[in-house]
Amino acid sequence: MTCKEAKELVKGRLGDKRYRHTLNVKKMAVALAERWGADPEKAALAALLHDSAKELSRAELLQIFHDNAIIANNAAQRPAPVWHGLAAAILCQTRWGVSDPEILSAIRCHTTGKKGMSLLDKIIYMADMTSDERDFPGVEELRKLEFEDLDKALCTALEQSLQFVKDGGKPVDPESLAALEDVRSSIAHRT
Ligand SMILES: Nc1ncnc2c1ncn2[C@@H]1O[C@H](COP(=O)(O)OP(=O)(O)O)[C@@H](O)[C@H]1O
């Protein structure tokens, strides 16, 4: 799938506000890819598709997991707010001809992160957190930090996101705890 095709696809699947968010995530993802030496084309495509399942109903998401049980890998057991990334990666792979495992992984873990995140996974996670329209306290510091030290920015972003979920009394996805532990350990073992 080309970026032009991805743009058209998501324009038809998302409301205006989320489509604008998607374009902002793409812009930030390309800037981060250029800064850190990732492939800007892959970053653009993953960013354009990351929220492609965000406006599906709970029943539609569960149907996607049911129809693709092997690749869904117990997705339904994870907290519902993270389902859309898992479902988007499944749709990209099974319906829209996206076969690049790096792109699929970045889409799949864009809400939670995971243990052993690739450079592209980190870029899409951070681009989603720091796209132009985000205005939560601390976002300016994250925007600066992600161009100076991507792992430290990721660590801070994961900590803030986990705190936000906990403060809302919602269950935290274990993948994000594993992601945080992993990135903390990489920072601690730097030479
Ligand atoms: N680690 C997590 N565990 C459980 N829920 C989470 C986690 N991280 C984020 N969420 C929830 O998932 C929702 C969707 O996050 P996200 O995909 O970043 O949304 P959007 O890009 O539309 O703002 C957030 O509202 C948040 O409450």
Short mmCIF file of C-alpha atoms and ligand atoms in Angstrom, two decimals:
data_model
loop_
_atom_site.label_atom_id
_atom_site.label_comp_id
_atom_site.label_asym_id
_atom_site.label_seq_id
_atom_site.Cartn_x
_atom_site.Cartn_y
_atom_site.Cartn_z
CA MET A 1 0.00 0.00 0.00
CA THR A 2 1.29 3.49 -0.83
CA CYS A 3 1.00 6.49 1.49
CA LYS A 4 -1.51 8.03 -0.93
CA GLU A 5 -3.70 4.90 -0.74
CA ALA A 6 -3.36 4.78 3.06
CA LYS A 7 -4.44 8.41 3.32
CA GLU A 8 -7.54 7.76 1.22
CA LEU A 9 -8.35 4.63 3.19
CA VAL A 10 -8.22 6.31 6.59
CA LYS A 11 -9.96 9.46 5.40
CA GLY A 12 -12.98 7.24 4.73
CA ARG A 13 -12.73 5.44 8.07
CA LEU A 14 -12.14 8.33 10.49
CA GLY A 15 -13.92 11.49 11.56
CA ASP A 16 -12.31 14.85 10.69
CA LYS A 17 -10.68 15.34 14.07
CA ARG A 18 -9.05 11.92 14.12
CA TYR A 19 -8.01 12.25 10.48
CA ARG A 20 -6.25 15.53 11.34
CA HIS A 21 -4.60 13.78 14.31
CA THR A 22 -3.43 11.05 11.90
CA LEU A 23 -1.84 13.60 9.56
CA ASN A 24 -0.11 15.24 12.54
CA VAL A 25 1.21 11.85 13.71
CA LYS A 26 2.56 11.26 10.20
CA LYS A 27 4.34 14.63 10.24
CA MET A 28 5.94 13.93 13.61
CA ALA A 29 6.82 10.34 12.69
CA VAL A 30 8.64 11.47 9.53
CA ALA A 31 10.55 14.15 11.48
CA LEU A 32 11.58 11.58 14.11
CA ALA A 33 12.54 9.04 11.43
CA GLU A 34 14.79 11.64 9.79
CA ARG A 35 16.32 12.55 13.14
CA TRP A 36 17.03 8.96 14.22
CA GLY A 37 17.83 7.30 10.90
CA ALA A 38 14.68 5.22 10.40
CA ASP A 39 12.98 4.85 7.02
CA PRO A 40 10.68 7.91 6.63
CA GLU A 41 8.42 6.07 4.15
CA LYS A 42 7.79 3.23 6.61
CA ALA A 43 7.23 5.77 9.40
CA ALA A 44 4.73 7.65 7.23
CA LEU A 45 2.78 4.51 6.30
CA ALA A 46 2.67 3.17 9.87
CA ALA A 47 1.56 6.59 11.15
CA LEU A 48 -1.18 6.92 8.54
CA LEU A 49 -2.58 3.49 9.41
CA HIS A 50 -2.10 3.48 13.21
CA ASP A 51 -5.67 4.55 14.10
CA SER A 52 -7.38 2.91 11.11
CA ALA A 53 -9.46 0.68 13.41
CA LYS A 54 -10.11 3.31 16.08
CA GLU A 55 -13.72 4.03 15.10
CA LEU A 56 -14.86 0.42 14.90
CA SER A 57 -17.35 -0.81 17.49
CA ARG A 58 -16.48 -3.24 20.25
CA ALA A 59 -18.40 -5.95 18.37
CA GLU A 60 -16.48 -5.27 15.13
CA LEU A 61 -13.13 -5.39 16.92
CA LEU A 62 -14.05 -8.66 18.66
CA GLN A 63 -15.17 -10.10 15.30
CA ILE A 64 -11.76 -9.24 13.79
CA PHE A 65 -10.01 -11.05 16.68
CA HIS A 66 -12.36 -14.02 16.33
CA ASP A 67 -11.83 -14.28 12.56
CA ASN A 68 -8.06 -14.05 12.91
CA ALA A 69 -7.57 -15.95 16.15
CA ILE A 70 -4.00 -17.06 15.46
CA ILE A 71 -2.56 -13.62 14.72
CA ALA A 72 -4.85 -11.93 17.25
CA ASN A 73 -3.14 -13.94 20.00
CA ASN A 74 -5.50 -13.36 22.96
CA ALA A 75 -6.09 -9.72 22.00
CA ALA A 76 -9.57 -9.79 23.55
CA GLN A 77 -8.06 -10.45 26.97
CA ARG A 78 -6.20 -7.15 26.87
CA PRO A 79 -7.84 -3.85 27.99
CA ALA A 80 -10.41 -2.68 25.41
CA PRO A 81 -8.82 0.79 24.88
CA VAL A 82 -5.76 -0.90 23.32
CA TRP A 83 -7.71 -3.18 20.94
CA HIS A 84 -7.75 -0.75 18.03
CA GLY A 85 -3.99 -1.01 17.42
CA LEU A 86 -4.12 -4.81 17.41
CA ALA A 87 -7.13 -4.80 15.07
CA ALA A 88 -5.53 -2.21 12.76
CA ALA A 89 -2.43 -4.39 12.36
CA ILE A 90 -4.63 -7.42 11.58
CA LEU A 91 -6.65 -5.50 8.97
CA CYS A 92 -3.46 -4.10 7.41
CA GLN A 93 -2.00 -7.60 7.11
CA THR A 94 -5.08 -9.55 6.07
CA ARG A 95 -7.10 -7.05 4.00
CA TRP A 96 -4.93 -4.18 2.86
CA GLY A 97 -1.77 -5.90 1.69
CA VAL A 98 0.67 -4.48 4.23
CA SER A 99 3.24 -7.23 4.77
CA ASP A 100 6.20 -5.36 6.28
CA PRO A 101 6.58 -6.79 9.82
CA GLU A 102 8.18 -3.57 11.09
CA ILE A 103 5.19 -1.50 10.01
CA LEU A 104 2.71 -4.05 11.40
CA SER A 105 4.53 -4.14 14.74
CA ALA A 106 4.59 -0.35 15.07
CA ILE A 107 0.84 -0.15 14.38
CA ARG A 108 0.10 -3.04 16.72
CA CYS A 109 1.93 -1.60 19.75
CA HIS A 110 1.28 2.11 19.18
CA THR A 111 -0.88 2.52 22.31
CA THR A 112 1.09 0.36 24.75
CA GLY A 113 4.64 -0.19 23.55
CA LYS A 114 6.08 -3.65 24.16
CA LYS A 115 9.22 -5.40 25.37
CA GLY A 116 12.02 -5.01 22.83
CA MET A 117 10.61 -2.11 20.84
CA SER A 118 12.26 -1.41 17.47
CA LEU A 119 13.26 2.09 16.41
CA LEU A 120 10.09 2.33 14.30
CA ASP A 121 7.91 1.12 17.23
CA LYS A 122 9.39 3.89 19.40
CA ILE A 123 8.92 6.53 16.71
CA ILE A 124 5.24 5.72 16.16
CA TYR A 125 4.56 5.52 19.91
CA MET A 126 6.18 8.93 20.45
CA ALA A 127 4.67 10.54 17.35
CA ASP A 128 1.20 9.52 18.56
CA MET A 129 1.88 11.03 22.01
CA THR A 130 3.42 14.28 20.75
CA SER A 131 1.57 15.12 17.49
CA ASP A 132 0.85 18.84 17.00
CA GLU A 133 -2.64 18.90 18.51
CA ARG A 134 -1.65 17.19 21.81
CA ASP A 135 -1.74 19.68 24.67
CA PHE A 136 -1.40 17.71 27.92
CA PRO A 137 0.93 19.08 30.63
CA GLY A 138 4.51 18.09 29.81
CA VAL A 139 4.02 17.59 26.07
CA GLU A 140 6.42 20.43 25.17
CA GLU A 141 9.19 18.82 27.25
CA LEU A 142 8.50 15.47 25.54
CA ARG A 143 8.70 17.14 22.11
CA LYS A 144 12.13 18.50 23.00
CA LEU A 145 13.38 15.31 24.64
CA GLU A 146 12.35 12.99 21.80
CA PHE A 147 14.78 14.78 19.47
CA GLU A 148 17.60 14.61 22.04
CA ASP A 149 17.20 11.18 23.63
CA LEU A 150 14.49 8.90 22.20
CA ASP A 151 14.72 6.24 24.95
CA LYS A 152 14.43 8.80 27.76
CA ALA A 153 11.46 10.38 25.99
CA LEU A 154 9.85 6.95 25.60
CA CYS A 155 10.43 6.19 29.27
CA THR A 156 8.81 9.47 30.35
CA ALA A 157 5.91 9.01 27.93
CA LEU A 158 5.22 5.45 29.14
CA GLU A 159 5.37 6.59 32.79
CA GLN A 160 2.91 9.42 32.12
CA SER A 161 0.56 7.23 30.13
CA LEU A 162 0.55 4.48 32.81
CA GLN A 163 -0.11 7.06 35.50
CA PHE A 164 -3.00 8.48 33.45
CA VAL A 165 -4.57 5.02 33.07
CA LYS A 166 -4.09 4.22 36.78
CA ASP A 167 -5.52 7.60 37.85
CA GLY A 168 -8.59 6.83 35.77
CA GLY A 169 -9.02 3.57 37.71
CA LYS A 170 -8.62 1.54 34.50
CA PRO A 171 -6.62 -1.68 34.04
CA VAL A 172 -3.08 -1.21 32.75
CA ASP A 173 -1.97 -3.40 29.85
CA PRO A 174 0.92 -5.65 30.98
CA GLU A 175 2.72 -5.00 27.67
CA SER A 176 3.27 -1.39 28.65
CA LEU A 177 4.77 -2.41 32.02
CA ALA A 178 7.14 -4.73 30.13
CA ALA A 179 7.98 -1.88 27.71
CA LEU A 180 8.78 0.47 30.59
CA GLU A 181 10.94 -2.07 32.42
CA ASP A 182 12.81 -2.80 29.20
CA VAL A 183 13.53 0.81 28.25
CA ARG A 184 14.57 1.64 31.85
CA SER A 185 17.01 -1.23 31.74
CA SER A 186 18.44 -0.11 28.35
CA ILE A 187 19.00 3.38 29.74
CA ALA A 188 20.64 1.99 32.91
CA HIS A 189 23.00 -0.25 30.90
CA ARG A 190 24.21 2.38 28.47
CA THR A 191 27.97 2.64 28.13
N1 LIG B 1 -0.88 0.84 28.84
C1 LIG B 1 -2.19 1.02 28.74
N2 LIG B 1 -3.05 0.15 29.30
C2 LIG B 1 -4.37 0.33 29.19
N3 LIG B 1 -4.95 1.37 28.55
C3 LIG B 1 -4.15 2.26 27.99
C4 LIG B 1 -2.73 2.14 28.04
N4 LIG B 1 -2.17 3.18 27.38
C5 LIG B 1 -3.20 3.92 26.94
N5 LIG B 1 -4.37 3.38 27.29
C6 LIG B 1 -5.71 3.91 27.00
O1 LIG B 1 -5.93 3.73 25.63
C7 LIG B 1 -6.63 4.85 25.11
C8 LIG B 1 -6.24 5.04 23.68
O2 LIG B 1 -4.92 5.47 23.58
P1 LIG B 1 -4.33 6.00 22.22
O3 LIG B 1 -4.31 4.92 21.20
O4 LIG B 1 -3.03 6.67 22.50
O5 LIG B 1 -5.46 7.02 21.82
P2 LIG B 1 -5.51 8.25 20.88
O6 LIG B 1 -4.34 8.16 19.93
O7 LIG B 1 -6.81 8.15 20.18
O8 LIG B 1 -5.43 9.39 21.84
C9 LIG B 1 -6.29 6.01 26.02
O9 LIG B 1 -7.44 6.73 26.28
C10 LIG B 1 -5.77 5.38 27.29
O10 LIG B 1 -6.67 5.59 28.36
#
